[in-house]
């Protein structure tokens, strides 16, 4: 038994704007009438998808937008127009010209609405979408289907054939996201009861309110006693916020910038075409007829002649094949001309949400076009190897609507790396050479380095509206790659508006041979961060840099040093204080987050952690790392950079600490989590990965775009310390749920975190509970050692001293050190024991026993450990040489030729190497004058 069909949705149409009238009538009118007739036979409701541009040459105004009513065709009869379109076409052509319809598509849709309206016995709903673009939310942001259409198709042609002729005015683009269209179709066809209240509220205003009575334009051909079809325009209502849209000129700039960056078009050609299409042609005020004539002379005729000659000569080069494929769509600029040079205002039941970002959506459209072009190029590359695939490579790149990739194994340069570096519009010779080298290094060490270009759009807008003396680029600091990536992006993507910055580097780099010189040549200046007061040279450096350019771009890491645990460090305020107190003018601070899957120097950071000391920088370590890069032994997976809205800082800002916290809060909001992070967290916590994902989703964490099927997951680190640091990349989201019971750990995971919270999510509670168990275990191990040392006379031991006793415990060294650091209270590195929790004596006794069995005993009666002591010998020339035995210290096994003399002078004694003294009296006293 066949179930009754209750609804028929007719969305099919021929969307070619240049169809003959007869073809347009057959495909867009006849088929629609047939489907409505079928709906009548089945007693079903009928929904027809029309277009918002059925009002002829009318565009509406902000105060009197185009109504949701049938457009008047007076003095023409819809039935006769339909017959004329299928017959002689003279009557229909006259109506089309008189009423100002720009193409046969919109004309056929208007006539069809009138004919559908005449059917009295079918409940008909007419949906009128404007220019449909990529989705804004579902199935994911930036989805644009399997082939380009409408606004994305225009961008594809613009990128693929920059020699075409366009005319873009400063008028707003009348777009609507495809998922919004789908929501309206479902809502109007089936009723809003099938949609959640949140979904309706996101896009509709006043669904429960009764629609205001309109004054439909009477055509003179309908029965006034019959109920008209319900008409809904799917476009942003004229009352929508201004920031919810963008102009055609802005769109042209975005496409040009993106095409230049990604190598689809030559920069010179692209910007020359941009000048003509956005400046010259709009200034001339061309009509559609004049523009069509110019296009035929300058574009269509030359292309047709070239193709004809190549066909006769049987030339089939790649250029000819591309030109032949593009020939059918070369007239697209004329089809967009009426929409790109007029402002349209619609009356609609949907209003753009207040937080809808039109600029971001603009980048979504441009990047969707870039992905289609990239797919075509990938198909061509595959076909050269004898196999043509569907071009669906890297599907994850479509999931991030405004992401482009600038480096890495998956990124192909439009030309050679050297030529690319030399032809970039900005940068000194040193910077160009450095960019060339970095492009090689990134390709060997990272799978891809992506940038959320839309997140930088607000920077350009803010710069245009403010007179900022400087722009402070404030990225997160997890690796020495941070210095390189931030400058590389500014060099590779000059269209972002972030100039190549002066890097505020640590003074340690200044003294490294060669590296210090190269850093200085690459716009770096050096900060002293030794905790010994303010850097007196900082103000001079900032004044010098800002006086040379306006605005000056400066890169600084507010955390001061690399986070060896990958958790956020407490912000340093010295640089910000100097900027606010001593440098006149306003400044923009642009927080950004550099998201890594793996870190280049992660193992080094872990080793430094286990030694409780920082290893020095030098050419030897650099050469070792470069050797590993050349041998392809370095793989950090993916890198993704996203910026936050800039913060405007004025001279005299007092709350510098609050400014630092605000910067870090915005950095945290741009943290992304990949499957690699999830699996690493699952391995260290012992929690199923799906629980980690659910907890992240419940806490609003941003997932990394999914990877392609051909890209294997980065190997989960076998070292537990590395795995813990990978988890700490996003562990700050759990900090508020630790604050009530473990405030110290909460503050360490997330400095300046919000107030304590309680979660109703079971997955969040599971993760927090198990994390708490690990943290408490590390705390207990540390406290045990501290109690042991206190019992032997060390009330305030140093970090390194305590850590010697933690090498054999089960807890990871990373957690033990962090537990140790949470108990530090002053810069001297000592730990008072007065606030330590009391442990049971039996437990303390067992701990002492373990220490005695597994590590060399410390000689509490004297100094140091029993395996570390000084040996005094006499060299052949009679010099007294001291050597330290063991391997515990950096000086172990090294000769100390001056130590014996120093001891003799300070104690005023003489040491005889050939005689072993039993008491202090055996030393010969030296009398001073």
Coordinates of C-alpha atoms in Angstrom, one line a residue, residues 375-755:
X375 CA 39.8 20.6 -7.4
X376 CA 39.9 21.1 -11.2
X377 CA 43.7 21.5 -11.1
X378 CA 44.0 18.3 -9.0
X379 CA 41.9 16.4 -11.5
X380 CA 44.2 17.6 -14.3
X381 CA 47.3 16.5 -12.4
X382 CA 45.8 13.0 -11.8
X383 CA 44.7 12.7 -15.5
X384 CA 48.3 13.2 -16.5
X385 CA 49.2 10.1 -14.6
X386 CA 46.6 8.0 -16.4
X387 CA 43.8 8.1 -13.9
X388 CA 41.1 10.7 -13.5
X389 CA 39.4 10.8 -10.1
X390 CA 36.4 12.8 -8.9
X391 CA 38.6 15.6 -7.5
X392 CA 37.4 15.3 -3.9
X393 CA 40.8 15.5 -2.5
X394 CA 41.3 17.2 0.8
X395 CA 37.6 17.4 1.7
X396 CA 38.6 18.9 5.1
X397 CA 39.6 22.1 3.4
X398 CA 36.0 22.8 2.5
X399 CA 35.0 22.5 6.1
X400 CA 36.7 25.7 7.2
X401 CA 35.0 28.3 5.0
X402 CA 37.8 30.9 5.1
X403 CA 40.9 28.8 5.3
X404 CA 43.7 28.9 2.9
X405 CA 47.0 27.0 3.1
X406 CA 50.3 28.7 2.6
X407 CA 52.9 26.0 3.3
X408 CA 53.5 22.4 4.1
X409 CA 53.6 19.1 2.2
X410 CA 50.0 19.4 1.0
X411 CA 50.6 22.9 -0.3
X412 CA 51.8 23.4 -3.9
X413 CA 53.4 26.7 -4.8
X414 CA 52.2 28.3 -8.0
X415 CA 55.8 28.6 -9.2
X416 CA 59.2 27.7 -7.8
X417 CA 59.8 28.6 -4.2
X418 CA 62.6 31.0 -5.1
X419 CA 60.6 32.8 -7.8
X420 CA 57.6 33.1 -5.4
X421 CA 59.8 34.6 -2.7
X422 CA 61.4 37.1 -5.2
X423 CA 58.1 38.2 -6.7
X424 CA 56.2 38.9 -3.5
X425 CA 55.2 42.6 -3.2
X426 CA 57.0 43.3 0.1
X427 CA 60.1 42.3 2.0
X428 CA 63.8 43.0 2.0
X429 CA 66.3 40.7 0.4
X430 CA 67.1 39.1 3.7
X431 CA 63.4 38.4 4.4
X432 CA 62.9 37.0 0.8
X433 CA 65.8 34.7 1.3
X434 CA 64.4 33.6 4.7
X435 CA 60.9 33.0 3.2
X436 CA 62.5 30.8 0.5
X437 CA 64.3 28.8 3.1
X438 CA 61.3 28.5 5.3
X439 CA 59.1 27.3 2.4
X440 CA 61.5 24.4 2.1
X441 CA 61.7 23.7 5.8
X442 CA 57.9 23.9 6.3
X443 CA 57.4 21.4 3.4
X444 CA 59.6 18.9 5.1
X445 CA 58.3 19.3 8.7
X446 CA 54.6 20.2 8.4
X447 CA 51.8 18.6 6.5
X448 CA 50.0 21.9 6.1
X449 CA 50.0 25.4 7.5
X450 CA 46.6 27.0 7.3
X451 CA 45.3 30.5 7.9
X452 CA 41.8 31.6 8.8
X453 CA 41.9 34.6 6.5
X454 CA 38.4 35.8 7.5
X455 CA 39.6 36.3 11.1
X456 CA 42.0 38.9 9.8
X457 CA 39.3 40.9 8.0
X458 CA 38.4 42.9 11.0
X459 CA 42.0 44.1 11.3
X460 CA 41.8 45.9 8.0
X461 CA 38.5 47.4 8.8
X462 CA 39.7 48.6 12.2
X463 CA 42.9 50.1 10.7
X464 CA 40.9 52.0 8.2
X465 CA 38.7 53.6 10.9
X466 CA 41.4 54.4 13.5
X467 CA 44.7 56.3 13.4
X468 CA 46.8 53.6 15.1
X469 CA 50.5 54.3 15.7
X470 CA 51.3 50.6 15.9
X471 CA 49.7 47.1 15.5
X472 CA 50.9 44.6 18.0
X473 CA 50.7 41.1 16.7
X474 CA 50.3 38.9 19.9
X475 CA 50.4 35.2 19.0
X476 CA 50.6 32.3 21.4
X477 CA 54.1 31.0 22.1
X478 CA 54.6 27.2 22.1
X479 CA 57.6 26.8 19.7
X480 CA 60.4 28.6 18.1
X481 CA 58.4 28.1 14.9
X482 CA 56.1 30.9 16.2
X483 CA 58.7 33.5 15.3
X484 CA 58.9 32.1 11.8
X485 CA 55.3 31.4 11.1
X486 CA 53.9 34.8 12.0
X487 CA 56.4 36.6 9.8
X488 CA 56.0 34.1 7.0
X489 CA 52.2 34.6 6.9
X490 CA 52.6 38.4 6.8
X491 CA 55.1 37.9 3.9
X492 CA 53.0 35.3 2.0
X493 CA 49.6 37.0 2.5
X494 CA 50.2 40.8 2.3
X495 CA 46.5 41.2 1.5
X496 CA 45.6 40.4 5.1
X497 CA 46.9 43.8 6.0
X498 CA 49.3 42.6 8.6
X499 CA 52.7 44.0 7.6
X500 CA 56.0 42.1 8.2
X501 CA 56.5 42.7 11.9
X502 CA 59.5 43.7 14.0
X503 CA 60.0 40.8 16.3
X504 CA 60.5 41.3 20.0
X505 CA 62.9 38.4 20.6
X506 CA 64.5 37.3 23.8
X507 CA 68.0 38.7 24.4
X508 CA 69.3 35.1 24.4
X509 CA 69.1 35.1 20.6
X510 CA 71.2 38.2 20.3
X511 CA 74.3 36.3 21.5
X512 CA 74.0 33.2 19.4
X513 CA 76.5 33.3 16.5
X514 CA 75.0 33.9 13.1
X515 CA 71.4 33.5 14.4
X516 CA 71.6 36.7 16.3
X517 CA 72.8 38.6 13.2
X518 CA 70.2 37.1 10.9
X519 CA 67.5 37.9 13.4
X520 CA 68.6 41.5 13.6
X521 CA 68.6 41.7 9.8
X522 CA 65.0 40.3 9.8
X523 CA 63.5 43.2 11.8
X524 CA 64.1 41.7 15.2
X525 CA 64.9 43.6 18.4
X526 CA 65.8 42.1 21.7
X527 CA 64.1 42.2 25.1
X528 CA 65.7 41.6 28.4
X529 CA 63.6 39.3 30.5
X530 CA 65.7 38.3 33.4
X531 CA 63.5 39.4 36.3
X532 CA 65.9 42.2 37.2
X533 CA 63.7 45.2 36.7
X534 CA 62.5 47.0 33.6
X535 CA 64.3 46.9 30.3
X536 CA 65.6 50.5 29.9
X537 CA 66.2 50.1 26.1
X538 CA 62.7 48.9 25.3
X539 CA 61.2 52.4 25.1
X540 CA 64.0 53.6 22.8
X541 CA 63.5 50.6 20.5
X542 CA 59.7 51.1 20.3
X543 CA 60.0 54.8 19.7
X544 CA 62.5 54.2 16.9
X545 CA 60.3 51.5 15.2
X546 CA 57.1 53.5 15.4
X547 CA 58.7 56.7 14.1
X548 CA 59.8 54.9 10.9
X549 CA 56.4 53.7 9.7
X550 CA 52.7 54.3 10.4
X551 CA 51.4 52.0 11.5
X552 CA 54.3 50.0 12.7
X553 CA 53.8 46.2 13.0
X554 CA 55.4 44.6 16.1
X555 CA 55.3 41.0 17.1
X556 CA 55.5 40.1 20.8
X557 CA 54.7 37.1 22.9
X558 CA 52.9 38.3 26.0
X559 CA 53.7 35.0 27.8
X560 CA 57.3 36.0 27.6
X561 CA 58.8 32.5 27.0
X562 CA 57.7 29.3 25.3
X563 CA 55.3 27.3 27.3
X564 CA 57.1 24.0 27.8
X565 CA 53.9 22.3 28.9
X566 CA 51.8 23.9 26.0
X567 CA 49.5 25.3 28.6
X568 CA 48.9 29.1 28.8
X569 CA 51.4 31.0 30.9
X570 CA 50.5 34.0 33.0
X571 CA 50.9 37.1 30.8
X572 CA 53.9 39.3 31.2
X573 CA 53.1 43.0 31.5
X574 CA 56.5 44.7 30.9
X575 CA 56.1 45.3 27.1
X576 CA 52.4 46.3 27.4
X577 CA 53.2 48.7 30.3
X578 CA 56.0 50.4 28.4
X579 CA 53.7 50.7 25.3
X580 CA 50.8 52.2 27.3
X581 CA 52.8 54.5 29.6
X582 CA 55.6 55.8 27.3
X583 CA 54.4 55.6 23.6
X584 CA 51.9 58.2 22.5
X585 CA 48.9 57.5 20.3
X586 CA 46.5 54.6 20.1
X587 CA 47.6 51.0 19.4
X588 CA 45.9 47.9 18.1
X589 CA 46.7 44.6 19.7
X590 CA 45.8 41.6 17.5
X591 CA 45.6 38.4 19.6
X592 CA 46.2 35.2 17.5
X593 CA 46.5 31.5 18.2
X594 CA 49.0 29.2 16.5
X595 CA 47.5 25.8 16.8
X596 CA 49.9 22.9 16.5
X597 CA 49.3 19.2 16.4
X598 CA 52.9 18.3 17.2
X599 CA 55.7 20.6 18.1
X600 CA 59.1 20.8 16.4
X601 CA 60.9 21.2 19.7
X602 CA 58.6 19.2 21.9
X603 CA 61.1 16.5 23.0
X604 CA 63.6 19.2 23.8
X605 CA 61.1 21.0 26.0
X606 CA 60.4 17.8 27.8
X607 CA 64.1 17.1 28.3
X608 CA 64.5 20.6 29.7
X609 CA 61.6 19.9 32.0
X610 CA 63.0 16.7 33.3
X611 CA 66.4 18.4 34.0
X612 CA 64.6 21.4 35.6
X613 CA 67.0 23.6 33.6
X614 CA 66.9 25.3 30.2
X615 CA 69.4 24.2 27.6
X616 CA 71.3 26.9 25.9
X617 CA 70.9 27.8 22.3
X618 CA 73.7 27.4 19.8
X619 CA 74.7 26.5 16.3
X620 CA 75.4 22.9 17.3
X621 CA 71.8 22.3 18.3
X622 CA 70.6 24.1 15.2
X623 CA 72.7 22.0 13.0
X624 CA 71.5 18.8 14.6
X625 CA 67.9 19.9 14.0
X626 CA 68.5 20.8 10.4
X627 CA 70.1 17.4 9.8
X628 CA 66.9 15.8 11.1
X629 CA 64.8 18.0 8.8
X630 CA 66.9 17.0 5.8
X631 CA 66.5 13.3 6.7
X632 CA 62.7 13.8 7.0
X633 CA 62.7 12.8 10.6
X634 CA 60.5 15.8 11.7
X635 CA 56.7 15.7 11.3
X636 CA 54.6 18.0 13.4
X637 CA 51.3 17.3 11.5
X638 CA 49.1 20.3 10.8
X639 CA 49.3 24.0 11.9
X640 CA 46.4 26.4 11.9
X641 CA 46.5 30.1 12.7
X642 CA 43.5 32.2 13.6
X643 CA 43.2 35.8 14.8
X644 CA 40.8 37.4 17.2
X645 CA 39.2 40.9 16.9
X646 CA 41.9 43.5 17.7
X647 CA 41.9 45.4 21.0
X648 CA 42.3 49.2 20.8
X649 CA 44.7 50.5 23.5
X650 CA 45.2 54.1 24.2
X651 CA 48.1 55.9 25.8
X652 CA 47.7 56.0 29.6
X653 CA 45.9 52.6 29.9
X654 CA 46.2 51.8 33.6
X655 CA 44.9 48.2 33.8
X656 CA 47.8 46.6 32.0
X657 CA 47.2 43.3 33.9
X658 CA 43.6 43.3 32.7
X659 CA 44.8 44.0 29.1
X660 CA 47.1 41.0 29.3
X661 CA 44.3 38.8 30.5
X662 CA 41.9 40.0 27.8
X663 CA 44.5 39.2 25.1
X664 CA 45.0 35.7 26.5
X665 CA 41.2 35.1 26.8
X666 CA 40.9 35.9 23.1
X667 CA 43.8 33.6 22.3
X668 CA 42.1 30.8 24.2
X669 CA 38.9 31.3 22.2
X670 CA 40.7 30.5 19.0
X671 CA 42.1 27.2 20.1
X672 CA 41.4 24.3 17.8
X673 CA 41.5 20.6 18.7
X674 CA 42.2 17.8 16.2
X675 CA 41.9 14.0 16.4
X676 CA 45.5 13.9 17.3
X677 CA 44.9 16.0 20.4
X678 CA 41.9 13.9 21.3
X679 CA 43.7 10.6 21.0
X680 CA 46.7 11.8 23.0
X681 CA 44.3 13.0 25.8
X682 CA 42.6 9.6 25.7
X683 CA 45.9 7.8 26.1
X684 CA 47.1 9.7 29.1
X685 CA 43.7 9.9 30.9
X686 CA 42.6 6.4 30.0
X687 CA 39.3 7.7 28.8
X688 CA 37.6 6.6 25.6
X689 CA 38.2 9.2 22.8
X690 CA 34.4 9.6 22.2
X691 CA 34.1 10.9 25.8
X692 CA 36.8 13.5 25.2
X693 CA 35.0 14.6 22.0
X694 CA 31.6 14.8 23.8
X695 CA 33.1 16.9 26.6
X696 CA 34.7 19.2 24.1
X697 CA 31.5 19.6 22.3
X698 CA 29.6 20.3 25.5
X699 CA 32.1 23.0 26.4
X700 CA 32.0 24.7 23.0
X701 CA 35.5 23.8 21.8
X702 CA 36.2 24.4 18.1
X703 CA 37.1 21.2 16.3
X704 CA 39.9 21.1 13.7
X705 CA 38.6 20.6 10.1
X706 CA 38.5 16.9 9.4
X707 CA 41.4 15.4 7.6
X708 CA 41.2 13.7 4.2
X709 CA 41.0 10.0 3.9
X710 CA 44.4 9.8 2.3
X711 CA 46.1 11.6 5.2
X712 CA 47.0 9.3 8.1
X713 CA 46.7 10.5 11.7
X714 CA 49.9 11.9 13.2
X715 CA 51.4 9.1 15.4
X716 CA 50.3 9.4 19.0
X717 CA 53.4 10.1 21.1
X718 CA 54.7 7.1 23.0
X719 CA 56.3 9.3 25.5
X720 CA 53.8 10.1 28.3
X721 CA 55.3 13.5 29.0
X722 CA 54.8 14.5 25.3
X723 CA 51.3 13.1 25.4
X724 CA 50.5 15.1 28.5
X725 CA 51.7 18.3 26.9
X726 CA 49.5 17.6 23.9
X727 CA 46.5 17.3 26.2
X728 CA 47.5 20.6 27.9
X729 CA 47.0 22.2 24.5
X730 CA 43.3 22.4 25.3
X731 CA 43.0 21.4 28.9
X732 CA 42.2 25.0 29.9
X733 CA 38.6 24.3 29.1
X734 CA 38.4 22.1 32.2
X735 CA 40.0 24.6 34.5
X736 CA 36.8 26.2 35.8
X737 CA 35.6 22.8 36.9
X738 CA 38.7 22.3 39.0
X739 CA 38.7 25.7 40.6
X740 CA 36.5 24.8 43.6
X741 CA 38.6 21.8 44.7
X742 CA 42.0 22.5 43.2
X743 CA 42.4 26.2 42.7
X744 CA 46.1 26.1 42.2
X745 CA 45.9 23.6 39.4
X746 CA 43.0 25.5 37.9
X747 CA 45.0 28.8 37.8
X748 CA 47.9 27.0 36.3
X749 CA 45.8 25.4 33.5
X750 CA 44.1 28.7 32.8
X751 CA 45.6 31.9 34.2
X752 CA 42.9 34.5 34.9
X753 CA 40.2 31.9 34.4
X754 CA 36.6 32.5 35.2
X755 CA 34.8 31.7 38.4

